[in-house]
Amino acid sequence: MALWQLLSTASPFLFCAIALLILLQQLSYLKKKGPLPGPTLIVPFLGSAISMISNPTSFWEQQAAMAKSSGLGFAANFLVGRFIVFISSTELSHKVFSNVRPDAFHLIGHPFGKKLFGEQNMIYLFDQQHKDLRRRITPNFAPRALSTYLLIQQKVILRHLKNWIDLASTQNAIPLRLLCRDLNLETSQTVFVGPYLSPVARKRFDSDYNLFNLGLMSFPFDLPGFAFRRARLAVDRLVKTLSGCVIMSKERMLAGEEPCCLVDFWMQETLRESPEKDDHDIGGHLFDFLFAAQDASTSSLLWAITLLESHPEILARVREEVTSRWSPDSGELISAEQVKELKYTEAVAREVIRIRPPATLVPHIAGEEFPLTEWYTVPKGAIVFPSTYESSFQGFPEPDRFDPDRFLGDRQEDRIYKRNFLAFGAGPHQCVGQRYAVNHLVIFIALFVSLLDFRRHRTDGCDEIAYVPTIVPKDDCTVLFVSFRCGCGRPWGKSFWKVHCRLLWGRQGGKRDTWKYMRGARLSFFVFLCLCIFGINTMCNMGQPYHCWLGFKV
């Protein structure tokens, strides 16, 4: 009773205090907003968080519409206690990107990223410390290193394409988003730390990375039992695993062996320069690479499939170009020199990235007040969202049209409108691995369209944008695999068989080498395969329809 009386007495004061707090928050928001377009009244404490979470596509489209209609190129809003500024103007976005420093803007990968990634994460470094790290990283993406990665990428892609076709035998329509994510995770693991992750370590790595992904999208409660805590602990384990790979790589490079993955190229350079470099820090930076290469690449692969399927004339040109430079019948993987010759395919890849930049927004926080224009100063603590997506539709002629030719010949729009192509960022924190990312997309497109016939499982709104948090097709790019393209009419797919032999036996030689390495220990497998083919031919004679992958009914 006494407690009830106390609450009854205090409740008017409590309500007044809450009302005052709401009023002060509203006045503070209006002061920070100034003349910018944006909501006049905000929901206390939450702002527009509910609409952003329930329909992020619509929310960010509304921010872009306000910024455009006002003619200012930016707009204001309020999200969970934070004043935000959305920037659609390319020039203002460049101003943010070029002023990442302690007294201006700080790049943030996640609102609570420092807890997840650690203070030494590359995106949180400034000035000379950041320049030194980028200088040490750059050789990892030199032409020699990229050629090594290219062979690894193809082997992983081929394995996953086989798995996708196997899956197609059990279900009609296949959503590719999670499958592409798994492909990219294995590619990143193998390219970055290839031979140093055992099969057991890879399974544990996959599990921890999944916990990390779940934590990114959860409430940031760093308490036992919460997804955020599990994610933070998973990151610690991932970095520890990668640090172990660094130690093994150093030992291998000290022994004078040739680099076979990214960490080898890095350690080769590090041992020449400063062998005492902390292994844990390097493990943390490897995790940064893994995170950067994951969801963004997944988004690009999905949109490449989506856009090519909806533009059959462009798909046909890609197939014609790839076929003119490389044939699965050769039994060889695509070489680095051949990739350089795939000019139109690379133009397609760049147009995919332009029209659907994976990271549509690159959030920064204002460390201090910053004069964004002559008449508006971004307040300290505000989160600023330069939109790479909006910039992609500025400057370029017919920006809504999927037109790879804009990057070829006399048009050279990639040079003329270079400032509008912000998918890889700009300024001191521009993506250091962008050549690797483009190569990955080019080689995926080349293999996917050359080896497979496919079509989308189309439903209403399937090509609309969904945030996850990178952008993907709303239906997760659901595909129907129709048949093999390779094989010259042979049911078991002779072309892919030859390429896959390279994958299985690890050889890069000619046709003679493939059959040579099938002798001896692999003779029993060959006999078994012949029996399978014989059985399938018998079934064919009985008039049973089928498609085959390496001689097995699928």
Coordinates of C-alpha atoms in Angstrom, one line a residue:
M1 CA 0.0 0.0 0.0
A2 CA 2.8 2.4 0.9
L3 CA 4.5 1.7 -2.5
W4 CA 1.3 2.3 -4.3
Q5 CA 0.9 5.6 -2.5
L6 CA 4.5 6.6 -3.4
L7 CA 3.9 5.8 -7.0
S8 CA 0.6 7.7 -7.0
T9 CA 2.4 10.7 -5.6
A10 CA 5.4 10.5 -7.9
S11 CA 3.5 9.7 -11.1
P12 CA 2.6 13.3 -12.1
F13 CA 6.3 14.2 -11.7
L14 CA 7.3 11.2 -13.7
F15 CA 4.9 12.0 -16.5
C16 CA 6.1 15.6 -16.5
A17 CA 9.8 14.4 -16.7
I18 CA 9.0 12.1 -19.7
A19 CA 7.0 14.8 -21.4
L20 CA 9.9 17.2 -20.9
L21 CA 12.3 14.7 -22.3
I22 CA 10.1 14.1 -25.4
L23 CA 9.8 17.9 -25.9
L24 CA 13.6 18.4 -25.6
Q25 CA 14.2 15.6 -28.0
Q26 CA 11.8 17.1 -30.5
L27 CA 13.4 20.6 -30.2
S28 CA 16.9 19.1 -30.5
Y29 CA 15.8 17.3 -33.7
L30 CA 14.3 20.4 -35.2
K31 CA 17.4 22.4 -34.4
K32 CA 19.7 19.8 -36.0
K33 CA 17.3 19.4 -39.0
G34 CA 17.2 23.1 -39.8
P35 CA 15.9 23.8 -43.3
L36 CA 16.5 20.2 -44.5
P37 CA 13.5 18.2 -45.8
G38 CA 12.3 15.5 -43.4
P39 CA 9.6 14.7 -40.9
T40 CA 8.6 17.7 -38.8
L41 CA 7.4 15.6 -35.8
I42 CA 9.1 12.4 -34.7
V43 CA 8.0 9.3 -32.7
P44 CA 9.6 9.7 -29.3
F45 CA 12.9 7.8 -28.9
L46 CA 12.2 5.5 -31.9
G47 CA 11.8 8.0 -34.7
S48 CA 11.3 6.3 -38.1
A49 CA 12.8 3.0 -36.9
I50 CA 9.6 1.0 -37.2
S51 CA 9.0 2.0 -40.9
M52 CA 12.7 1.4 -41.7
I53 CA 12.7 -2.1 -40.2
S54 CA 9.3 -3.1 -41.6
N55 CA 10.0 -2.0 -45.1
P56 CA 13.6 -0.7 -45.6
T57 CA 13.2 -0.5 -49.4
S58 CA 10.3 2.0 -49.1
F59 CA 12.0 3.9 -46.3
W60 CA 15.1 4.6 -48.2
E61 CA 13.2 5.4 -51.4
Q62 CA 11.3 8.0 -49.4
Q63 CA 14.6 9.6 -48.1
A64 CA 15.8 9.7 -51.7
A65 CA 12.6 11.3 -52.9
M66 CA 12.7 14.0 -50.2
A67 CA 16.4 14.7 -51.0
K68 CA 15.6 14.9 -54.8
S69 CA 12.4 16.9 -54.6
S70 CA 13.9 19.6 -52.4
G71 CA 16.8 20.1 -54.9
L72 CA 19.3 20.1 -52.0
G73 CA 20.6 16.5 -52.5
F74 CA 20.2 15.5 -48.8
A75 CA 17.5 15.0 -46.2
A76 CA 17.1 14.5 -42.4
N77 CA 15.4 11.9 -40.2
F78 CA 15.6 10.3 -36.8
L79 CA 16.3 6.7 -35.9
V80 CA 16.4 5.2 -32.4
G81 CA 17.8 8.3 -30.7
R82 CA 20.1 9.3 -33.6
F83 CA 19.8 12.2 -35.9
I84 CA 20.6 11.0 -39.5
V85 CA 21.4 12.7 -42.8
F86 CA 20.7 10.9 -46.0
I87 CA 22.8 12.1 -49.0
S88 CA 21.8 11.5 -52.6
S89 CA 24.1 14.1 -54.2
T90 CA 27.3 12.6 -55.7
E91 CA 29.4 15.7 -54.9
L92 CA 28.3 15.7 -51.2
S93 CA 29.0 12.0 -51.0
H94 CA 32.5 12.6 -52.2
K95 CA 32.9 15.3 -49.6
V96 CA 32.1 12.7 -46.9
F97 CA 34.3 10.0 -48.4
S98 CA 37.3 12.3 -48.7
N99 CA 37.0 13.6 -45.2
V100 CA 37.3 10.4 -43.1
R101 CA 39.5 11.6 -40.3
P102 CA 39.3 12.0 -36.5
D103 CA 38.0 15.5 -36.6
A104 CA 35.4 14.9 -39.4
F105 CA 33.7 11.7 -40.4
H106 CA 34.3 8.1 -39.1
L107 CA 33.4 5.2 -41.3
I108 CA 31.2 2.7 -39.4
G109 CA 30.5 -0.8 -40.7
H110 CA 27.8 -1.4 -38.0
P111 CA 26.4 0.9 -35.3
F112 CA 28.1 -1.3 -32.7
G113 CA 30.9 -2.5 -35.0
K114 CA 33.7 -1.7 -32.6
K115 CA 32.4 -4.2 -30.1
L116 CA 32.1 -6.8 -32.9
F117 CA 35.1 -6.1 -35.0
G118 CA 37.5 -4.6 -32.5
E119 CA 39.2 -1.2 -32.4
Q120 CA 41.9 -2.3 -34.8
N121 CA 39.5 -3.1 -37.7
M122 CA 40.7 -1.5 -40.9
I123 CA 37.7 0.7 -41.3
Y124 CA 38.4 2.4 -37.9
L125 CA 42.0 3.4 -38.7
F126 CA 43.0 6.9 -39.7
D127 CA 45.9 8.8 -41.3
Q128 CA 49.3 7.2 -41.3
Q129 CA 48.3 4.0 -39.5
H130 CA 45.6 3.4 -42.2
K131 CA 48.0 4.3 -45.1
D132 CA 50.7 1.9 -43.8
L133 CA 48.2 -1.0 -43.6
R134 CA 46.9 -0.3 -47.1
R135 CA 50.5 -0.3 -48.4
R136 CA 51.1 -3.7 -46.9
I137 CA 47.8 -5.1 -48.2
T138 CA 48.2 -3.8 -51.8
P139 CA 50.6 -6.6 -53.0
N140 CA 47.9 -9.1 -52.1
F141 CA 45.9 -7.9 -55.1
A142 CA 48.7 -7.6 -57.6
P143 CA 48.3 -9.3 -61.0
R144 CA 50.4 -12.4 -60.0
A145 CA 48.3 -12.9 -56.9
L146 CA 45.1 -12.4 -58.7
S147 CA 46.1 -15.0 -61.3
T148 CA 46.6 -17.5 -58.4
Y149 CA 43.2 -16.6 -56.9
L150 CA 41.5 -17.0 -60.3
L151 CA 42.2 -20.7 -60.5
I152 CA 41.0 -21.2 -56.9
Q153 CA 37.8 -19.3 -57.6
Q154 CA 36.9 -21.4 -60.6
K155 CA 37.4 -24.7 -58.8
V156 CA 35.1 -23.6 -56.0
I157 CA 32.5 -22.2 -58.5
L158 CA 32.5 -25.5 -60.4
R159 CA 32.0 -27.5 -57.3
H160 CA 29.0 -25.4 -56.3
L161 CA 27.5 -25.4 -59.8
K162 CA 27.5 -29.2 -59.6
N163 CA 25.8 -29.1 -56.2
W164 CA 23.1 -26.7 -57.6
I165 CA 22.3 -29.1 -60.4
D166 CA 22.2 -32.0 -58.0
L167 CA 19.8 -30.0 -55.9
A168 CA 17.7 -29.3 -59.0
S169 CA 17.0 -33.0 -59.3
T170 CA 15.1 -32.9 -56.0
Q171 CA 13.3 -29.5 -56.2
N172 CA 11.9 -27.6 -59.1
A173 CA 12.6 -23.9 -58.2
I174 CA 15.8 -23.1 -56.4
P175 CA 16.4 -19.8 -54.4
L176 CA 20.0 -19.0 -55.0
R177 CA 20.7 -16.4 -52.3
L178 CA 21.9 -18.7 -49.5
L179 CA 23.6 -21.0 -52.1
C180 CA 25.6 -18.0 -53.5
R181 CA 26.5 -17.0 -49.9
D182 CA 27.9 -20.5 -49.3
L183 CA 29.8 -20.3 -52.5
N184 CA 31.3 -17.0 -51.6
L185 CA 32.2 -18.1 -48.1
E186 CA 34.1 -21.2 -49.4
T187 CA 35.7 -19.0 -52.1
S188 CA 36.9 -16.5 -49.5
Q189 CA 38.2 -19.2 -47.1
T190 CA 40.1 -20.9 -49.9
V191 CA 41.5 -17.8 -51.5
F192 CA 42.5 -16.1 -48.3
V193 CA 43.8 -19.0 -46.2
G194 CA 43.4 -22.1 -48.5
P195 CA 45.5 -25.0 -47.3
Y196 CA 45.6 -23.9 -43.6
L197 CA 42.0 -24.6 -42.8
S198 CA 41.3 -28.3 -42.2
P199 CA 37.9 -29.8 -43.0
V200 CA 37.0 -29.8 -39.3
A201 CA 38.2 -26.2 -39.0
R202 CA 36.1 -25.2 -42.0
K203 CA 32.9 -26.6 -40.5
R204 CA 33.6 -24.8 -37.2
F205 CA 34.4 -21.7 -39.2
D206 CA 31.1 -21.9 -41.1
S207 CA 29.2 -22.3 -37.9
D208 CA 30.9 -19.3 -36.2
Y209 CA 30.4 -17.1 -39.3
N210 CA 26.7 -17.9 -39.3
L211 CA 26.5 -16.8 -35.6
F212 CA 28.3 -13.6 -36.6
N213 CA 25.8 -13.0 -39.4
L214 CA 22.8 -13.5 -37.0
G215 CA 24.4 -11.1 -34.5
L216 CA 24.7 -8.4 -37.1
M217 CA 20.9 -8.3 -37.5
S218 CA 20.1 -8.6 -33.8
F219 CA 19.6 -6.2 -30.9
P220 CA 23.0 -5.2 -29.5
F221 CA 22.6 -6.7 -26.1
D222 CA 26.1 -8.0 -25.0
L223 CA 24.7 -10.4 -22.4
P224 CA 24.8 -14.2 -22.1
G225 CA 22.1 -15.9 -24.2
F226 CA 21.7 -13.0 -26.7
A227 CA 22.7 -13.3 -30.4
F228 CA 25.0 -10.3 -30.2
R229 CA 27.1 -11.9 -27.4
R230 CA 27.2 -15.1 -29.4
A231 CA 28.3 -13.1 -32.5
R232 CA 31.1 -11.3 -30.5
L233 CA 32.4 -14.6 -29.1
A234 CA 32.2 -16.1 -32.6
V235 CA 34.3 -13.3 -34.0
D236 CA 37.0 -13.9 -31.3
R237 CA 37.1 -17.6 -32.3
L238 CA 37.2 -16.7 -36.0
V239 CA 40.1 -14.3 -35.6
K240 CA 41.9 -16.9 -33.4
T241 CA 41.5 -19.5 -36.2
L242 CA 42.8 -17.1 -38.8
S243 CA 45.7 -16.1 -36.6
G244 CA 46.7 -19.8 -36.6
C245 CA 46.6 -19.8 -40.4
V246 CA 48.9 -16.8 -40.3
I247 CA 51.5 -18.7 -38.2
M248 CA 51.3 -21.7 -40.5
S249 CA 51.7 -19.5 -43.6
K250 CA 54.8 -17.8 -42.1
E251 CA 56.4 -21.2 -41.5
R252 CA 55.7 -22.2 -45.1
M253 CA 57.0 -18.9 -46.6
L254 CA 60.2 -19.2 -44.4
A255 CA 60.7 -22.6 -45.9
G256 CA 60.9 -20.9 -49.3
E257 CA 57.7 -22.4 -50.8
E258 CA 55.6 -20.6 -53.4
P259 CA 52.5 -18.6 -52.3
C260 CA 49.2 -20.4 -53.0
C261 CA 46.7 -18.1 -51.3
L262 CA 46.3 -14.5 -50.1
V263 CA 47.8 -14.9 -46.7
D264 CA 50.9 -16.5 -48.3
F265 CA 51.5 -13.4 -50.5
W266 CA 50.9 -11.2 -47.4
M267 CA 53.4 -13.2 -45.2
Q268 CA 56.0 -13.3 -48.0
E269 CA 56.0 -9.5 -48.0
T270 CA 55.7 -9.2 -44.2
L271 CA 58.7 -11.4 -43.6
R272 CA 60.8 -9.2 -45.8
E273 CA 59.6 -6.1 -44.1
S274 CA 58.7 -6.7 -40.4
P275 CA 58.6 -10.4 -39.4
E276 CA 57.6 -9.5 -35.8
K277 CA 54.2 -8.2 -37.0
D278 CA 51.5 -9.4 -34.5
D279 CA 49.8 -12.5 -35.9
H280 CA 46.5 -11.7 -34.1
D281 CA 46.3 -8.3 -35.8
I282 CA 46.8 -9.9 -39.2
G283 CA 44.1 -12.5 -38.3
G284 CA 41.8 -9.7 -37.5
H285 CA 42.5 -8.0 -40.9
L286 CA 41.9 -11.3 -42.7
F287 CA 38.5 -11.4 -41.0
D288 CA 37.9 -7.9 -42.3
F289 CA 38.5 -9.2 -45.9
L290 CA 36.2 -12.1 -45.3
F291 CA 33.4 -9.8 -44.1
A292 CA 33.9 -7.4 -47.0
A293 CA 33.9 -10.1 -49.6
Q294 CA 30.9 -12.0 -48.4
D295 CA 27.5 -10.4 -48.7
A296 CA 28.5 -7.8 -51.3
S297 CA 29.7 -10.5 -53.7
T298 CA 26.6 -12.5 -53.0
S299 CA 24.4 -9.6 -54.0
S300 CA 26.4 -9.1 -57.3
L301 CA 26.1 -12.7 -58.3
L302 CA 22.4 -12.7 -57.8
W303 CA 21.8 -9.5 -59.7
A304 CA 24.0 -10.8 -62.5
I305 CA 21.8 -13.8 -63.0
T306 CA 18.6 -11.7 -62.7
L307 CA 19.7 -9.1 -65.2
L308 CA 21.1 -11.5 -67.7
E309 CA 18.0 -13.6 -67.7
S310 CA 15.8 -10.6 -68.3
H311 CA 18.1 -9.3 -71.1
P312 CA 18.5 -12.4 -73.5
E313 CA 20.3 -10.4 -76.1
I314 CA 23.0 -9.4 -73.6
L315 CA 23.1 -13.0 -72.3
A316 CA 23.7 -14.2 -75.9
R317 CA 26.5 -11.8 -76.4
V318 CA 28.2 -12.9 -73.2
R319 CA 28.0 -16.6 -74.3
E320 CA 29.3 -15.8 -77.7
E321 CA 32.3 -13.9 -76.3
V322 CA 33.2 -16.6 -73.7
T323 CA 32.8 -19.3 -76.3
S324 CA 35.2 -17.5 -78.7
R325 CA 37.9 -17.3 -76.1
W326 CA 37.4 -20.5 -74.1
S327 CA 35.8 -23.9 -74.5
P328 CA 34.9 -26.4 -71.8
D329 CA 36.0 -29.1 -74.4
S330 CA 39.6 -27.9 -73.9
G331 CA 39.5 -29.4 -70.4
E332 CA 41.3 -26.3 -69.2
L333 CA 40.2 -23.7 -66.7
I334 CA 39.9 -20.1 -67.9
S335 CA 43.3 -18.5 -67.7
A336 CA 44.1 -15.0 -66.4
E337 CA 45.0 -13.9 -70.0
Q338 CA 41.6 -15.2 -71.3
V339 CA 39.8 -13.3 -68.5
K340 CA 41.5 -10.1 -69.7
E341 CA 40.1 -10.7 -73.2
L342 CA 36.5 -11.0 -71.9
K343 CA 35.9 -7.3 -72.4
Y344 CA 32.2 -7.4 -72.9
T345 CA 31.7 -9.8 -69.9
E346 CA 33.6 -7.4 -67.7
A347 CA 31.5 -4.6 -69.0
V348 CA 28.4 -6.6 -68.0
A349 CA 29.9 -7.2 -64.5
R350 CA 30.6 -3.5 -64.1
E351 CA 27.1 -2.6 -65.3
V352 CA 25.6 -5.0 -62.8
I353 CA 27.6 -3.3 -60.0
R354 CA 26.6 0.1 -61.2
I355 CA 22.9 -0.5 -61.5
R356 CA 22.7 -2.6 -58.4
P357 CA 25.6 -1.5 -56.1
P358 CA 25.6 -4.1 -53.2
A359 CA 26.2 -1.7 -50.4
T360 CA 23.7 1.0 -51.3
L361 CA 24.6 3.1 -48.2
V362 CA 27.9 3.7 -46.5
P363 CA 27.2 5.0 -43.0
H364 CA 29.6 7.5 -41.4
I365 CA 29.4 9.2 -38.0
A366 CA 30.3 12.8 -37.5
G367 CA 33.1 12.9 -35.0
E368 CA 32.9 16.7 -34.9
E369 CA 30.6 19.3 -36.5
F370 CA 31.3 19.4 -40.2
P371 CA 30.3 22.1 -42.7
L372 CA 28.7 20.0 -45.5
T373 CA 27.6 23.1 -47.5
E374 CA 28.0 26.8 -47.0
W375 CA 24.7 27.0 -45.2
Y376 CA 24.4 23.6 -43.4
T377 CA 26.7 22.0 -40.8
V378 CA 26.3 18.4 -39.9
P379 CA 26.0 18.2 -36.0
K380 CA 28.5 16.1 -34.0
G381 CA 27.2 12.6 -33.5
A382 CA 24.9 12.5 -36.5
I383 CA 25.0 9.4 -38.7
V384 CA 25.5 10.4 -42.4
F385 CA 24.4 8.0 -45.1
P386 CA 26.0 8.7 -48.6
S387 CA 24.0 6.7 -51.1
T388 CA 26.1 4.9 -53.7
Y389 CA 22.8 3.7 -55.2
E390 CA 21.6 7.2 -55.9
S391 CA 24.9 8.3 -57.4
S392 CA 24.8 5.4 -59.9
F393 CA 21.7 7.0 -61.5
Q394 CA 23.3 10.4 -61.8
G395 CA 25.3 11.6 -64.8
F396 CA 25.1 8.4 -66.8
P397 CA 22.9 8.6 -69.9
E398 CA 19.7 6.5 -69.6
P399 CA 20.8 5.4 -66.1
D400 CA 17.8 3.1 -65.6
R401 CA 18.8 1.0 -68.6
F402 CA 20.9 -2.1 -68.2
D403 CA 23.5 -1.2 -70.9
P404 CA 27.0 -2.8 -70.6
D405 CA 28.1 -1.0 -73.8
R406 CA 28.3 2.2 -71.8
F407 CA 31.7 0.9 -70.5
L408 CA 33.1 0.0 -74.0
G409 CA 34.4 1.7 -77.1
D410 CA 34.1 5.5 -77.6
R411 CA 31.5 5.9 -74.9
Q412 CA 33.9 5.2 -72.0
E413 CA 31.3 6.3 -69.5
D414 CA 33.3 4.6 -66.7
R415 CA 35.8 7.4 -67.2
I416 CA 33.6 10.2 -68.1
Y417 CA 31.2 9.6 -65.1
K418 CA 33.8 8.0 -62.8
R419 CA 32.7 10.2 -59.9
N420 CA 29.2 8.7 -60.1
F421 CA 30.5 5.1 -59.9
L422 CA 30.8 4.8 -56.1
A423 CA 30.0 1.1 -55.6
F424 CA 33.6 0.7 -54.3
G425 CA 33.6 3.9 -52.4
A426 CA 36.0 6.8 -52.8
G427 CA 38.7 8.6 -50.9
P428 CA 41.2 7.0 -48.5
H429 CA 38.9 4.1 -47.6
Q430 CA 38.1 3.1 -51.2
C431 CA 37.9 -0.7 -51.5
V432 CA 41.4 -2.1 -51.9
G433 CA 40.1 -5.5 -53.3
Q434 CA 37.8 -4.1 -56.1
R435 CA 39.8 -5.8 -58.9
Y436 CA 39.4 -9.2 -57.1
A437 CA 35.7 -8.5 -56.7
V438 CA 35.3 -7.7 -60.4
N439 CA 37.3 -10.8 -61.4
H440 CA 35.1 -13.0 -59.2
L441 CA 31.9 -11.7 -60.8
V442 CA 33.4 -12.0 -64.4
I443 CA 34.5 -15.6 -63.9
F444 CA 31.2 -16.6 -62.2
I445 CA 29.2 -15.1 -65.1
A446 CA 31.5 -16.8 -67.7
L447 CA 31.2 -20.3 -66.1
F448 CA 27.5 -20.0 -65.2
V449 CA 26.2 -18.9 -68.6
S450 CA 28.6 -21.2 -70.5
L451 CA 27.7 -24.4 -68.7
L452 CA 24.1 -24.0 -67.8
D453 CA 20.8 -23.1 -69.4
F454 CA 18.5 -21.5 -66.8
R455 CA 15.4 -19.3 -66.4
R456 CA 13.9 -17.4 -63.6
H457 CA 10.9 -18.7 -61.7
R458 CA 9.0 -15.5 -62.1
T459 CA 6.4 -14.2 -59.6
D460 CA 4.9 -10.8 -59.0
G461 CA 7.6 -8.4 -57.8
C462 CA 10.4 -11.0 -57.9
D463 CA 12.9 -8.4 -59.3
E464 CA 12.1 -5.8 -56.7
I465 CA 14.9 -4.8 -54.2
A466 CA 15.1 -6.4 -50.8
Y467 CA 17.6 -5.4 -48.1
V468 CA 19.3 -8.3 -46.2
P469 CA 21.2 -5.9 -45.5
T470 CA 22.9 -5.7 -49.0
I471 CA 20.3 -5.6 -51.8
V472 CA 19.1 -8.8 -53.4
P473 CA 16.1 -9.7 -55.6
K474 CA 12.9 -10.0 -53.6
D475 CA 12.5 -13.7 -54.4
D476 CA 16.1 -14.5 -53.5
C477 CA 16.7 -15.1 -57.2
T478 CA 14.7 -18.2 -57.6
V479 CA 15.9 -20.1 -60.7
L480 CA 14.8 -23.1 -62.8
F481 CA 17.8 -25.0 -64.2
V482 CA 16.7 -26.3 -67.6
S483 CA 19.7 -28.3 -68.8
F484 CA 23.4 -28.4 -69.5
R485 CA 24.7 -26.3 -72.3
C486 CA 28.0 -28.2 -72.7
G487 CA 28.5 -31.7 -74.1
C488 CA 28.0 -31.2 -77.9
G489 CA 24.7 -33.1 -77.6
R490 CA 26.1 -35.9 -75.4
P491 CA 24.0 -36.7 -72.4
W492 CA 26.8 -36.9 -69.9
G493 CA 28.2 -33.5 -70.7
K494 CA 31.6 -34.1 -72.2
S495 CA 32.7 -30.5 -71.8
F496 CA 32.0 -30.2 -68.2
W497 CA 33.4 -33.7 -67.6
K498 CA 36.8 -32.5 -68.9
V499 CA 36.8 -29.3 -66.8
H500 CA 35.7 -31.2 -63.7
C501 CA 38.5 -33.8 -64.3
R502 CA 40.9 -30.9 -63.8
L503 CA 39.1 -30.0 -60.6
L504 CA 39.2 -33.6 -59.3
W505 CA 42.8 -34.4 -60.3
G506 CA 44.2 -30.9 -59.7
R507 CA 45.9 -30.7 -63.1
Q508 CA 46.2 -27.8 -65.5
G509 CA 47.8 -29.7 -68.4
G510 CA 46.2 -30.8 -71.7
K511 CA 43.8 -33.6 -72.6
R512 CA 46.6 -36.3 -72.4
D513 CA 47.3 -35.4 -68.7
T514 CA 43.7 -35.9 -67.7
W515 CA 43.6 -39.5 -69.0
K516 CA 47.1 -40.2 -67.7
Y517 CA 46.0 -39.2 -64.1
M518 CA 42.9 -41.4 -64.4
R519 CA 45.1 -44.5 -64.6
G520 CA 46.3 -46.5 -61.7
A521 CA 44.6 -45.6 -58.4
R522 CA 41.6 -44.1 -60.3
L523 CA 41.0 -47.0 -62.6
S524 CA 38.3 -48.4 -60.4
F525 CA 36.5 -45.1 -60.5
F526 CA 36.7 -45.1 -64.3
V527 CA 35.3 -48.6 -64.5
F528 CA 32.5 -47.6 -62.2
L529 CA 31.8 -44.5 -64.3
C530 CA 31.7 -46.6 -67.5
L531 CA 29.2 -48.9 -65.9
C532 CA 27.0 -45.9 -65.0
I533 CA 27.2 -44.5 -68.5
F534 CA 26.3 -48.0 -69.9
G535 CA 23.3 -48.1 -67.5
I536 CA 22.1 -44.7 -68.5
N537 CA 22.5 -45.5 -72.2
T538 CA 20.3 -48.6 -71.6
M539 CA 17.7 -46.4 -69.9
C540 CA 17.9 -44.0 -72.9
N541 CA 17.2 -46.9 -75.3
M542 CA 14.1 -47.7 -73.2
G543 CA 12.9 -44.1 -74.0
Q544 CA 13.3 -42.7 -70.5
P545 CA 14.0 -38.9 -70.4
Y546 CA 17.0 -37.8 -68.4
H547 CA 19.7 -35.2 -67.9
C548 CA 23.2 -36.2 -66.7
W549 CA 26.0 -34.7 -64.7
L550 CA 29.3 -36.7 -64.9
G551 CA 27.3 -39.8 -66.0
F552 CA 24.8 -39.8 -63.1
K553 CA 21.1 -39.4 -63.5
V554 CA 19.9 -36.1 -62.2

